[in-house]
XYZ file of C-alpha atoms in Angstrom:
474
model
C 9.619 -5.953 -23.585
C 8.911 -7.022 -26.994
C 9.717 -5.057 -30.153
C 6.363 -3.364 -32.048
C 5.432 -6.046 -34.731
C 3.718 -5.641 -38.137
C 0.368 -5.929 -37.840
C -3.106 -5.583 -40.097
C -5.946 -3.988 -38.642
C -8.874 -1.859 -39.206
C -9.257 0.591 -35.935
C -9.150 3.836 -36.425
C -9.962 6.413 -33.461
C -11.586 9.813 -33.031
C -9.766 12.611 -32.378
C -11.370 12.781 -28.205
C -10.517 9.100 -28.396
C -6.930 9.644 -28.737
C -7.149 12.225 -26.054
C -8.678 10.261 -23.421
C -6.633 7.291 -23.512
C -3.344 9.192 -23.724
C -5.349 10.937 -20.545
C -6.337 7.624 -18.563
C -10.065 8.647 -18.878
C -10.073 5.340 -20.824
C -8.850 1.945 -21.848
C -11.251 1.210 -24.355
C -11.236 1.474 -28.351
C -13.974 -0.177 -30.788
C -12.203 -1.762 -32.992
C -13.674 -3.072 -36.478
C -12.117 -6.597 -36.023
C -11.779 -8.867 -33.101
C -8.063 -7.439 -31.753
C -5.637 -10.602 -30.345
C -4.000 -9.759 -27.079
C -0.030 -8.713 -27.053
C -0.811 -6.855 -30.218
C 0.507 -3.059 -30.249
C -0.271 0.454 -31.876
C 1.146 3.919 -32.514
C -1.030 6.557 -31.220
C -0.955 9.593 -32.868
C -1.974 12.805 -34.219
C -1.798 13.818 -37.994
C -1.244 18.172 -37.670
C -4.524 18.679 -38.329
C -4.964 16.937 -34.813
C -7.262 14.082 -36.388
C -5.415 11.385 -34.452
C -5.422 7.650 -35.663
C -4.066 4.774 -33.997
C -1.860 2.237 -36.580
C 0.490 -0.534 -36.465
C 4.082 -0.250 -36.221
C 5.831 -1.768 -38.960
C 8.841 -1.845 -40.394
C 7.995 -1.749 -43.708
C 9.109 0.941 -46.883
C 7.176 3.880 -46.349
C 4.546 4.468 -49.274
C 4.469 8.040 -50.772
C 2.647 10.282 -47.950
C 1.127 13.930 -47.906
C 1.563 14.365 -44.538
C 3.179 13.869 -40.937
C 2.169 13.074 -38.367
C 3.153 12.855 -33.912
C 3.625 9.761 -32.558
C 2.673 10.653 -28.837
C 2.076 6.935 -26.994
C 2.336 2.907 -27.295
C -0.557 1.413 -27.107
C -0.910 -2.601 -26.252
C -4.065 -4.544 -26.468
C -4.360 -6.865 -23.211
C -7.744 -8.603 -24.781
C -10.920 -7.846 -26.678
C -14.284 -7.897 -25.344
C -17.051 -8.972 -27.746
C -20.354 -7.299 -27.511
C -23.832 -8.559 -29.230
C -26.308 -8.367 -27.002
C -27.994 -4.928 -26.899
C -28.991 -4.563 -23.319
C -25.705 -4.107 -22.349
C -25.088 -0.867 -24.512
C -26.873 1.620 -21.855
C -23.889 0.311 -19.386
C -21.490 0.540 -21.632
C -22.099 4.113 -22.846
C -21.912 4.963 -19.412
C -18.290 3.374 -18.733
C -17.154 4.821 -22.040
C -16.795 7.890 -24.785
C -19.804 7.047 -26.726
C -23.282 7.176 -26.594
C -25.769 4.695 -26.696
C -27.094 5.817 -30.220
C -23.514 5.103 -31.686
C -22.879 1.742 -30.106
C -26.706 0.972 -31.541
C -25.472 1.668 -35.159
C -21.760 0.331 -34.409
C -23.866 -3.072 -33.434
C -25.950 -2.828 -36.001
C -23.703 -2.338 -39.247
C -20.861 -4.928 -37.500
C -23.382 -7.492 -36.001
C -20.777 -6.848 -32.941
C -18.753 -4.456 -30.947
C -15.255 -5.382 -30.683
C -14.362 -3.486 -27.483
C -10.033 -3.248 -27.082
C -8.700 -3.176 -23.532
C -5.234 -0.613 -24.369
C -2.656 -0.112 -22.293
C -1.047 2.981 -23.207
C 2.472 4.266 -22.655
C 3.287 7.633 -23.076
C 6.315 8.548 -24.635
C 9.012 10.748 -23.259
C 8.928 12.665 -26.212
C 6.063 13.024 -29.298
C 8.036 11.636 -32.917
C 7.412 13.222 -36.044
C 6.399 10.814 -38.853
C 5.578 10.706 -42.306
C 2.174 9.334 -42.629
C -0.254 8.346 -46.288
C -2.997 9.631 -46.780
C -6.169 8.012 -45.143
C -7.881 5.187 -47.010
C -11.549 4.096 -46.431
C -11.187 2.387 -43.511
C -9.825 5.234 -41.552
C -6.696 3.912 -40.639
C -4.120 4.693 -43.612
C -0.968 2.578 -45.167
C 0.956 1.054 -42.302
C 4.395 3.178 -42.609
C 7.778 2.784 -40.973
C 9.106 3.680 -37.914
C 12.378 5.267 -38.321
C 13.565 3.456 -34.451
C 11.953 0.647 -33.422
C 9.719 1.709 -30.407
C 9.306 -0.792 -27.968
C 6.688 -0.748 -25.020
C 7.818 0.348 -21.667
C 5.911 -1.032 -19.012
C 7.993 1.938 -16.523
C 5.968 4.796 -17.890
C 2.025 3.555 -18.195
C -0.828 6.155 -18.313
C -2.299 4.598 -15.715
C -1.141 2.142 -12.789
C -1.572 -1.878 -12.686
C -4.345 -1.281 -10.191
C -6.240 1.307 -12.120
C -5.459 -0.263 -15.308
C -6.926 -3.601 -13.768
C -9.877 -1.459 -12.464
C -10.832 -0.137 -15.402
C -11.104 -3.387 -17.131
C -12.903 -5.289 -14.544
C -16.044 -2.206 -15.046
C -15.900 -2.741 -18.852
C -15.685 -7.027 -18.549
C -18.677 -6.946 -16.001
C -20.535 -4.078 -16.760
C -20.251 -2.267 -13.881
C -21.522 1.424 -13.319
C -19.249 3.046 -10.880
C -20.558 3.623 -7.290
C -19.216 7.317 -7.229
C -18.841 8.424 -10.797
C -17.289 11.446 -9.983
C -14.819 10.504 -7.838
C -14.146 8.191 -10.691
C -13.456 10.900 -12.709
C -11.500 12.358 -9.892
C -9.253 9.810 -9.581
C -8.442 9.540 -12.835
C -7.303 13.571 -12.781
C -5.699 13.303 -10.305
C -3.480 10.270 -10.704
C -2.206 12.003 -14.135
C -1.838 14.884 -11.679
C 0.235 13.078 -9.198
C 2.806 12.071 -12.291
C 4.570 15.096 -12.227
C 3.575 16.694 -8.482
C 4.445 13.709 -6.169
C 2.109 15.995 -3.175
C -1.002 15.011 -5.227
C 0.086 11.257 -4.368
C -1.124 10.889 -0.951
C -4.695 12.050 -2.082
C -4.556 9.762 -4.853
C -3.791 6.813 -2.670
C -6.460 8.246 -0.381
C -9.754 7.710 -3.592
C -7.879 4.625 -5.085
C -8.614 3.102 -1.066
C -12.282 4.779 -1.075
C -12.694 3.311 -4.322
C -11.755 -0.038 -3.592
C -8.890 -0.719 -5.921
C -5.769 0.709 -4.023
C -3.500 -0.965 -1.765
C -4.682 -0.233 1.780
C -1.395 -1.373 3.546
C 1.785 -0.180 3.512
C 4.905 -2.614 4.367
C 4.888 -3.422 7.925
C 7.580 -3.188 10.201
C 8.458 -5.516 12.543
C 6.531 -5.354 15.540
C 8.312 -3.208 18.321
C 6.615 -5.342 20.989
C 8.852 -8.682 19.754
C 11.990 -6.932 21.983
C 10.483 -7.626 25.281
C 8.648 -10.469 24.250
C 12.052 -12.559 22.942
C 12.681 -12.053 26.894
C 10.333 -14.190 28.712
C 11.679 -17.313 28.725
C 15.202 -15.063 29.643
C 13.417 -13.845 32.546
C 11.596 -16.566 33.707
C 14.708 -18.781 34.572
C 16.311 -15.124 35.867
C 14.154 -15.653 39.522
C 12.849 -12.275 39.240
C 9.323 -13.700 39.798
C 7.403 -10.192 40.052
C 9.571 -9.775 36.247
C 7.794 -12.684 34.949
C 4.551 -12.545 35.684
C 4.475 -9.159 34.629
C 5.662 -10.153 30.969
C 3.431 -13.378 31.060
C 0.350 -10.336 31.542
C 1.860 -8.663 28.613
C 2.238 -11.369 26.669
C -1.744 -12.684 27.675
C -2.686 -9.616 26.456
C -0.659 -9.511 23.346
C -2.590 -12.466 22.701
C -6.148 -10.213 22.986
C -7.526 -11.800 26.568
C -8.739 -8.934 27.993
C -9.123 -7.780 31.620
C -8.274 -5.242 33.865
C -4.444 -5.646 33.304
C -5.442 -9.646 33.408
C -5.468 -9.135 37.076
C -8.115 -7.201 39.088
C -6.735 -5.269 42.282
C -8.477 -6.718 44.614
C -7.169 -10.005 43.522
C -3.118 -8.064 43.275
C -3.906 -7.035 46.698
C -4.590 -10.466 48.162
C -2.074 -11.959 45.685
C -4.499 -15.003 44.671
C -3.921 -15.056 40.893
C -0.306 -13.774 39.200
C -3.264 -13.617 35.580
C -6.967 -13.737 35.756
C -9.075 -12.533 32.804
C -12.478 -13.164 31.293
C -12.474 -12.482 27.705
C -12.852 -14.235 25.586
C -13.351 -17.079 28.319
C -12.558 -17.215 32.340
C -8.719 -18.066 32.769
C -6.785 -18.216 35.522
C -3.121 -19.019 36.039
C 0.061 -18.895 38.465
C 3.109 -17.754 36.966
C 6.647 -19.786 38.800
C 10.128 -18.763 37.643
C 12.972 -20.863 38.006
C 14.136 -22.040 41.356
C 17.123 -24.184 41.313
C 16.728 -25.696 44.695
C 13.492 -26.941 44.955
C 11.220 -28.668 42.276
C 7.549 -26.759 41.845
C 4.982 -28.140 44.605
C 2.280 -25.926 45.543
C 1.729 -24.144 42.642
C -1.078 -26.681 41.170
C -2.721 -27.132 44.605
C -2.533 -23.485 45.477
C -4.370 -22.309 42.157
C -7.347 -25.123 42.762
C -7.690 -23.841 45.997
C -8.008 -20.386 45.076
C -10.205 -20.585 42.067
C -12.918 -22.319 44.104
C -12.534 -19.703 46.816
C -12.951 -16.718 44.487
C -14.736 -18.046 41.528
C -17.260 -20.730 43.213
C -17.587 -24.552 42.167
C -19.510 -23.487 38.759
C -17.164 -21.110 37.580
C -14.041 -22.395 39.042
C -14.430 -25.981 37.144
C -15.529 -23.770 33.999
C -12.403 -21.672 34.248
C -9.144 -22.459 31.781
C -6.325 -23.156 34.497
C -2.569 -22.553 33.701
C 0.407 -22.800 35.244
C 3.748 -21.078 33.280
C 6.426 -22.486 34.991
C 10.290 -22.188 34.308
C 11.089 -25.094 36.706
C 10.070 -28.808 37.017
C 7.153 -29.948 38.869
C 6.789 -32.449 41.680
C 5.311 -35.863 40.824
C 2.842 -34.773 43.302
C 2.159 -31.132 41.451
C 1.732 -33.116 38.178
C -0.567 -35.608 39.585
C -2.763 -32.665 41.157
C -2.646 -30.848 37.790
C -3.281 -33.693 35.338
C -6.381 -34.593 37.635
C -7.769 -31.386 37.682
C -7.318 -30.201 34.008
C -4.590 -27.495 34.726
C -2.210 -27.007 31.347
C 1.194 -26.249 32.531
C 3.595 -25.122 30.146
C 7.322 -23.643 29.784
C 8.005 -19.862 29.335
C 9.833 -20.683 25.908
C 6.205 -22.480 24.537
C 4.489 -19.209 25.618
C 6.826 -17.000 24.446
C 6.707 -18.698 20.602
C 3.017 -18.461 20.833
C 3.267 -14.709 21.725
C 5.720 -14.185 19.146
C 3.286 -15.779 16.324
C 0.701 -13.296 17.572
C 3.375 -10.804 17.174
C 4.399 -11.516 13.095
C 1.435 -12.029 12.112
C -1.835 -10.410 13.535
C -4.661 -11.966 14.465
C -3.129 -15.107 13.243
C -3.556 -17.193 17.511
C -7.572 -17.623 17.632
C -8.085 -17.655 21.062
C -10.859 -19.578 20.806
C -9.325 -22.506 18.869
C -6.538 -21.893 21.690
C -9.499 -22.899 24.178
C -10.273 -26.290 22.575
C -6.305 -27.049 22.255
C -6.423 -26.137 26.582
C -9.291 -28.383 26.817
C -8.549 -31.597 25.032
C -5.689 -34.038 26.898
C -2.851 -34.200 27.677
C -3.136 -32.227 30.792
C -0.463 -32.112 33.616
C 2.614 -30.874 31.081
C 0.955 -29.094 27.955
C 3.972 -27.981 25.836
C 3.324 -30.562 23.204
C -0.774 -30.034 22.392
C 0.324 -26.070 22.388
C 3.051 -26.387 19.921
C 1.132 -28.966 18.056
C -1.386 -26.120 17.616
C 1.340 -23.189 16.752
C 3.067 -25.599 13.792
C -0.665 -25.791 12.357
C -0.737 -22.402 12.638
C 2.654 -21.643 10.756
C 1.265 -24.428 8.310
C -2.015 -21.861 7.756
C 0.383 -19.319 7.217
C 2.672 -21.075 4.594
C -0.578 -22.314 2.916
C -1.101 -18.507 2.415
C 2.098 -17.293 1.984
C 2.199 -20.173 -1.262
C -1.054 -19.034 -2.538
C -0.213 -15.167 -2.731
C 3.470 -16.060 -4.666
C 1.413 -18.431 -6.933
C -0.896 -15.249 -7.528
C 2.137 -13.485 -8.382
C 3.856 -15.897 -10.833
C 0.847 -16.825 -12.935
C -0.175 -12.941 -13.464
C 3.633 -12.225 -14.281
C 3.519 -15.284 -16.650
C 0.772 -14.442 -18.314
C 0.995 -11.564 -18.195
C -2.303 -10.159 -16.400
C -3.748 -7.550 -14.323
C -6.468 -10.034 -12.571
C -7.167 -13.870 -12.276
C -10.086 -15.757 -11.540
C -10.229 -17.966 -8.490
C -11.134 -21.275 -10.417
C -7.777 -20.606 -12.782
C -5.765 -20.226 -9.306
C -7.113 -22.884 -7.753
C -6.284 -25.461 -11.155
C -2.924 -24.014 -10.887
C -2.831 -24.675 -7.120
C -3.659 -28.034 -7.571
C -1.631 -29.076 -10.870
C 1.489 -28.029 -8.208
C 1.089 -30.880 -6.364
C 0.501 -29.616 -2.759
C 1.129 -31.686 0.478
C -2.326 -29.913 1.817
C -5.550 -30.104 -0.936
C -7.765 -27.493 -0.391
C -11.432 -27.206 -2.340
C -12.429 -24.678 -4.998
C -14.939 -22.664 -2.129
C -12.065 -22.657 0.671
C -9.582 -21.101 -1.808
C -11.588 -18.307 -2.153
C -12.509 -17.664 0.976
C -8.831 -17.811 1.292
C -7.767 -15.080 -1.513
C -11.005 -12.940 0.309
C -8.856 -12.957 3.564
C -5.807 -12.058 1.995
C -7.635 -9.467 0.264
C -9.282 -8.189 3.146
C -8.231 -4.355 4.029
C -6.850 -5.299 7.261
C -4.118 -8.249 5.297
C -3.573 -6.463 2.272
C -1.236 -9.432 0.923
C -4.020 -9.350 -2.449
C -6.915 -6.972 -4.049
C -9.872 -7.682 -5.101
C -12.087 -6.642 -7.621
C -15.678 -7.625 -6.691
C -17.623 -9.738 -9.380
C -21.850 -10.262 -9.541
C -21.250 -13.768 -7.763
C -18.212 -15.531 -5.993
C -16.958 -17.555 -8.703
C -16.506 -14.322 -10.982
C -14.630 -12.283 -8.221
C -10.711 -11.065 -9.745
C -7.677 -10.864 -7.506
C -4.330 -9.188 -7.990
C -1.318 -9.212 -6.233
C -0.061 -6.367 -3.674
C 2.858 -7.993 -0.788
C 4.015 -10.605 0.120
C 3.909 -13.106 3.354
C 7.071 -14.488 4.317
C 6.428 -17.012 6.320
């Protein structure tokens, strides 16, 4: 981090002031100048416990009357002007003062300069000689007997809360739930030094809208059985493979009655039928390594029209997983008839995908893959659609690290989505997306049930903030 720095100013703080930032209860200071980010502050209290906030230097100390303790670090990460009175109501609510001194701060400045701090406490308060006060209520900057750098390990309050804070003050937000507000903020300070109060900390910063929802995910338990379809498909345990070709329909979210009602078990018609989200029906063939597939096609047109009816049979999706080859015959019957035959190995990737990453196989835009040629042999249209799939993902994964980098590098709590989407595009991508679909990109990744972002919600899309949480490996 970098070392304090000599600095002029003219903010000086109240003695509550002090208090409630070395607290969390806030992030804000008025300041009599317009404050420069990356600039940092002592925080202190003289021992009559009027505490003042100054500028480490490393200057000879001036004769002094008095000490004072040095009890946090305190970096400004912007300044927020203020000149238009209509927002002072708001602001008195999100802050330590009330509206009648922001009206006479305005008034004798022409403009509040309002200081976004982050404050670090320090392990331990330091004793230091301090000048009297001049008019300005600051005093003679002074030395520090050790140079006292910032540590970013031991902040007041966490990135998210930190970045929470700031987005209320920058938009002028009033807190839903003021006192769980307030909450919060107790018990996050709480949770510092009694790690049971974490949990319910976790618990408001969620409620609240700020916290991170998800915790890392493990790898889905399900991928053990499903990494052995195409195994047991060319095993000739037949009864083996439909069952996992059910499991692995489901996986997928079709939905039936076990993807195969009894009646229909009973009289051994279809080895999958479901009819959510759309009618399907398939026939399941392991490998037989004496005879090429023949019936298979024919069998499954036959049976659709007996049990479904013209209307719903030529509606239905028709598949066919099969581990062997087909007869020219077969493939003639199932190209004719729009029947999507496919190996165990393409089904088992596309369960897999579902598998990593949630939600990520839209059935539906499965259906219009199933219904657009070639038909007969359908590995290729399938796979087409799981590598645009993977592409989606990448897209996403690039977006989130890019999220990552640019906060890191410059060094932020939020970002806008118009400044990530000039740095997406100034990186050259293979795929160009527009301004609108990036957001409603970061808003998916942001969404509760991803948790790869957060988001703090601004008064129209363009001023929404996003900060990073996980990653997506792709």
């Amino acid at each position: 981090m970098n070392q304090p720095v000599l600095v002029s100013t003219a903010l000086g703080l109240s003695t509550p002031d002090v208090k409630a930032l070395i607290q969390g209860a806030t992030i804000a200071a008025v300041a009599e100048i317009f404050l420069e980010a990356g600039r940092e502050f002592a925080l202190y209290f003289r021992n009559d416990f009027s505490p003042q906030l100054r500028s480490p230097s490393r200057e000879e100390p001036t004769e002094v009357s008095e000490t004072v303790k040095m009890a946090a670090i305190a970096r400004c990460e912007g300044c927020q002007t203020i000149t238009q009175r209509n927002f002072l109501p708001t602001l008195s609510r999100l802050t330590l003062w009330s509206l009648e001194d922001l009206e006479e701060i305005l008034q004798d400045q022409g403009a509040i300069f309002l200081a976004h701090l982050r404050v670090y406490r320090l392990p331990e308060a330091i004793a230091l000689p301090c000048p009297p006060p001049t008019q300005d209520r600051l005093g003679i900057p002074i030395a520090l007997p050790v140079p006292i750098a910032v540590t970013d390990s031991v902040p007041v309050l966490s990135d998210r809360s930190f970045a929470y804070r700031r987005s209320q003050l920058e938009q002028f937000l009033i807190p839903l739930h003021p006192e769980l507000d307030a909450l919060q903020g107790a018990i996050a300070n709480l949770a510092r030094s009694q790690p049971t109060a974490q949990n319910l900390d976790d618990d408001l910063q969620q409620f609240l809208g700020f916290g991170n929802p998800v915790p890392v995910i493990s790898e889905d338990p399900d991928l053990t059985w499903i990494r052995t379809i195409a195994t047991v498909a060319h095993s000739q345990d037949a009864q083996g493979f439909a069952k996992l070709v059910r499991q692995g329909l489901l996986k997928l979210g079709f939905s039936g009655p076990e993807l195969l009602p009894e009646s229909l078990i009973a009289e051994e018609e279809f080895d999958f039928y479901c009819e959510t989200p759309y009618l399907m029906v398939g026939q399941c063939s392991a490998k037989n390594p004496k005879t090429a597939i023949a019936d298979n096609p024919a069998q499954l047109l036959t049976r659709a029209g007996n049990h479904l009816g013209t209307e719903r049979s030529e509606r239905a999706i028709k598949w066919i997983v099969a581990a062997g080859e087909l007869t020219v015959d077969a493939l003639k019957v199932a190209i004719e008839n729009q029947m999507n035959v496919i190996h165990p190995e393409t089904l088992q990737s596309l369960v897999q995908l579902q598998a990593k990453y949630k939600g990520s196989v839209d059935l539906l835009k499965l259906k219009q893959c199933l219904r657009q040629d070639p038909y007969g042999w359908a590995d290729d249209k399938v796979n087409s659609y799981i590598d645009k799939v993977k592409e989606s993902i990448e897209l996403r994964s690039r977006i989130i690290k890019l999220v990552k980098r640019h906060l890191e590098n410059a060094r932020l709590e939020l970002a806008g989505v118009e400044a990530l989407h000039a740095l997406y595009v100034s990186s050259h991508p293979h795929h160009f997306i527009p301004l609108k679909e990036m957001h409603e990109i970061l808003i998916e990744l942001s969404s509760p049930l991803t948790g790869y972002l957060g988001r703090i919600k601004g008064s129209e899309w363009q001023s929404d903030r996003f900060y990073y949480l996980r990653d997506l490996s792709p």
